[in-house]
């Protein structure tokens, strides 16, 4: 992953649109748990962790262009929570709780 980032294979799109943001949200879904496992091993150096987590932060920020009023918003919130926990960013974690969990509870109809 680090080699790909260094080679600039993975970039946030220069054009902002909901479709790109939705794809980034979906891609982070399986990527974050995998990174959570790898970052705790000797396979990743401290420098690797910094570069990769900075990139993940940029991707997470990019996904905020999506209004998040559906399942994409729920997944984005879960991504924010996990990334916030991994990198020790409490405001990002709290944003995830608000947008991915509490927003869904507030939107629920009385009949469930």
JSON list of C-alpha atoms in Angstrom, two decimals, residues 25-84:
[
{"chain": "A", "resi": 25, "resn": "UNK", "atom": "CA", "xyz": [-16.85, 5.55, 1.08]},
{"chain": "A", "resi": 26, "resn": "UNK", "atom": "CA", "xyz": [-17.48, 2.02, -0.20]},
{"chain": "A", "resi": 27, "resn": "UNK", "atom": "CA", "xyz": [-13.78, 1.39, -0.76]},
{"chain": "A", "resi": 28, "resn": "UNK", "atom": "CA", "xyz": [-12.87, 2.49, 2.75]},
{"chain": "A", "resi": 29, "resn": "UNK", "atom": "CA", "xyz": [-15.33, -0.03, 4.19]},
{"chain": "A", "resi": 30, "resn": "UNK", "atom": "CA", "xyz": [-13.07, -3.08, 3.72]},
{"chain": "A", "resi": 31, "resn": "UNK", "atom": "CA", "xyz": [-9.81, -1.11, 3.61]},
{"chain": "A", "resi": 32, "resn": "UNK", "atom": "CA", "xyz": [-9.99, 0.32, 7.12]},
{"chain": "A", "resi": 33, "resn": "UNK", "atom": "CA", "xyz": [-10.35, -3.01, 8.98]},
{"chain": "A", "resi": 34, "resn": "UNK", "atom": "CA", "xyz": [-7.54, -4.49, 6.88]},
{"chain": "A", "resi": 35, "resn": "UNK", "atom": "CA", "xyz": [-5.32, -1.52, 7.68]},
{"chain": "A", "resi": 36, "resn": "UNK", "atom": "CA", "xyz": [-6.25, -1.78, 11.36]},
{"chain": "A", "resi": 37, "resn": "UNK", "atom": "CA", "xyz": [-4.78, -5.29, 11.37]},
{"chain": "A", "resi": 38, "resn": "UNK", "atom": "CA", "xyz": [-1.68, -4.47, 9.30]},
{"chain": "A", "resi": 39, "resn": "UNK", "atom": "CA", "xyz": [-0.79, -1.30, 11.18]},
{"chain": "A", "resi": 40, "resn": "UNK", "atom": "CA", "xyz": [-0.29, -3.35, 14.33]},
{"chain": "A", "resi": 41, "resn": "UNK", "atom": "CA", "xyz": [2.30, -5.64, 12.73]},
{"chain": "A", "resi": 42, "resn": "UNK", "atom": "CA", "xyz": [5.96, -5.24, 11.90]},
{"chain": "A", "resi": 43, "resn": "UNK", "atom": "CA", "xyz": [4.98, -5.08, 8.21]},
{"chain": "A", "resi": 44, "resn": "UNK", "atom": "CA", "xyz": [4.35, -1.34, 8.63]},
{"chain": "A", "resi": 45, "resn": "UNK", "atom": "CA", "xyz": [6.99, 1.09, 9.85]},
{"chain": "A", "resi": 46, "resn": "UNK", "atom": "CA", "xyz": [6.13, 4.26, 11.74]},
{"chain": "A", "resi": 47, "resn": "UNK", "atom": "CA", "xyz": [6.75, 6.19, 8.54]},
{"chain": "A", "resi": 48, "resn": "UNK", "atom": "CA", "xyz": [4.41, 3.85, 6.61]},
{"chain": "A", "resi": 49, "resn": "UNK", "atom": "CA", "xyz": [1.72, 4.39, 9.22]},
{"chain": "A", "resi": 50, "resn": "UNK", "atom": "CA", "xyz": [2.06, 8.16, 8.97]},
{"chain": "A", "resi": 51, "resn": "UNK", "atom": "CA", "xyz": [1.92, 8.27, 5.16]},
{"chain": "A", "resi": 52, "resn": "UNK", "atom": "CA", "xyz": [-0.98, 5.82, 4.91]},
{"chain": "A", "resi": 53, "resn": "UNK", "atom": "CA", "xyz": [-3.00, 7.40, 7.69]},
{"chain": "A", "resi": 54, "resn": "UNK", "atom": "CA", "xyz": [-2.49, 10.89, 6.26]},
{"chain": "A", "resi": 55, "resn": "UNK", "atom": "CA", "xyz": [-3.81, 9.57, 2.94]},
{"chain": "A", "resi": 56, "resn": "UNK", "atom": "CA", "xyz": [-6.77, 7.90, 4.63]},
{"chain": "A", "resi": 57, "resn": "UNK", "atom": "CA", "xyz": [-7.54, 11.21, 6.31]},
{"chain": "A", "resi": 58, "resn": "UNK", "atom": "CA", "xyz": [-7.57, 12.96, 2.94]},
{"chain": "A", "resi": 59, "resn": "UNK", "atom": "CA", "xyz": [-9.88, 10.31, 1.49]},
{"chain": "A", "resi": 60, "resn": "UNK", "atom": "CA", "xyz": [-12.20, 10.64, 4.50]},
{"chain": "A", "resi": 61, "resn": "UNK", "atom": "CA", "xyz": [-12.29, 14.43, 4.05]},
{"chain": "A", "resi": 62, "resn": "UNK", "atom": "CA", "xyz": [-13.06, 13.99, 0.34]},
{"chain": "A", "resi": 63, "resn": "UNK", "atom": "CA", "xyz": [-16.07, 11.79, 1.15]},
{"chain": "A", "resi": 64, "resn": "UNK", "atom": "CA", "xyz": [-17.72, 14.65, 3.03]},
{"chain": "A", "resi": 65, "resn": "UNK", "atom": "CA", "xyz": [-18.96, 16.12, -0.27]},
{"chain": "A", "resi": 66, "resn": "UNK", "atom": "CA", "xyz": [-21.61, 13.39, -0.36]},
{"chain": "A", "resi": 67, "resn": "UNK", "atom": "CA", "xyz": [-24.75, 14.52, 1.50]},
{"chain": "A", "resi": 68, "resn": "UNK", "atom": "CA", "xyz": [-24.88, 11.19, 3.33]},
{"chain": "A", "resi": 69, "resn": "UNK", "atom": "CA", "xyz": [-28.64, 10.95, 3.67]},
{"chain": "A", "resi": 70, "resn": "UNK", "atom": "CA", "xyz": [-28.76, 7.23, 2.94]},
{"chain": "A", "resi": 71, "resn": "UNK", "atom": "CA", "xyz": [-26.72, 4.08, 3.43]},
{"chain": "A", "resi": 72, "resn": "UNK", "atom": "CA", "xyz": [-23.66, 5.93, 2.12]},
{"chain": "A", "resi": 73, "resn": "UNK", "atom": "CA", "xyz": [-23.92, 8.29, 5.07]},
{"chain": "A", "resi": 74, "resn": "UNK", "atom": "CA", "xyz": [-24.15, 5.36, 7.46]},
{"chain": "A", "resi": 75, "resn": "UNK", "atom": "CA", "xyz": [-21.04, 3.73, 5.97]},
{"chain": "A", "resi": 76, "resn": "UNK", "atom": "CA", "xyz": [-19.18, 7.04, 5.93]},
{"chain": "A", "resi": 77, "resn": "UNK", "atom": "CA", "xyz": [-19.99, 7.50, 9.60]},
{"chain": "A", "resi": 78, "resn": "UNK", "atom": "CA", "xyz": [-18.70, 4.01, 10.38]},
{"chain": "A", "resi": 79, "resn": "UNK", "atom": "CA", "xyz": [-15.54, 4.83, 8.42]},
{"chain": "A", "resi": 80, "resn": "UNK", "atom": "CA", "xyz": [-15.08, 8.07, 10.38]},
{"chain": "A", "resi": 81, "resn": "UNK", "atom": "CA", "xyz": [-15.53, 6.22, 13.66]},
{"chain": "A", "resi": 82, "resn": "UNK", "atom": "CA", "xyz": [-12.98, 3.52, 12.82]},
{"chain": "A", "resi": 83, "resn": "UNK", "atom": "CA", "xyz": [-10.42, 5.93, 11.37]},
{"chain": "A", "resi": 84, "resn": "UNK", "atom": "CA", "xyz": [-10.88, 8.30, 14.28]}
]
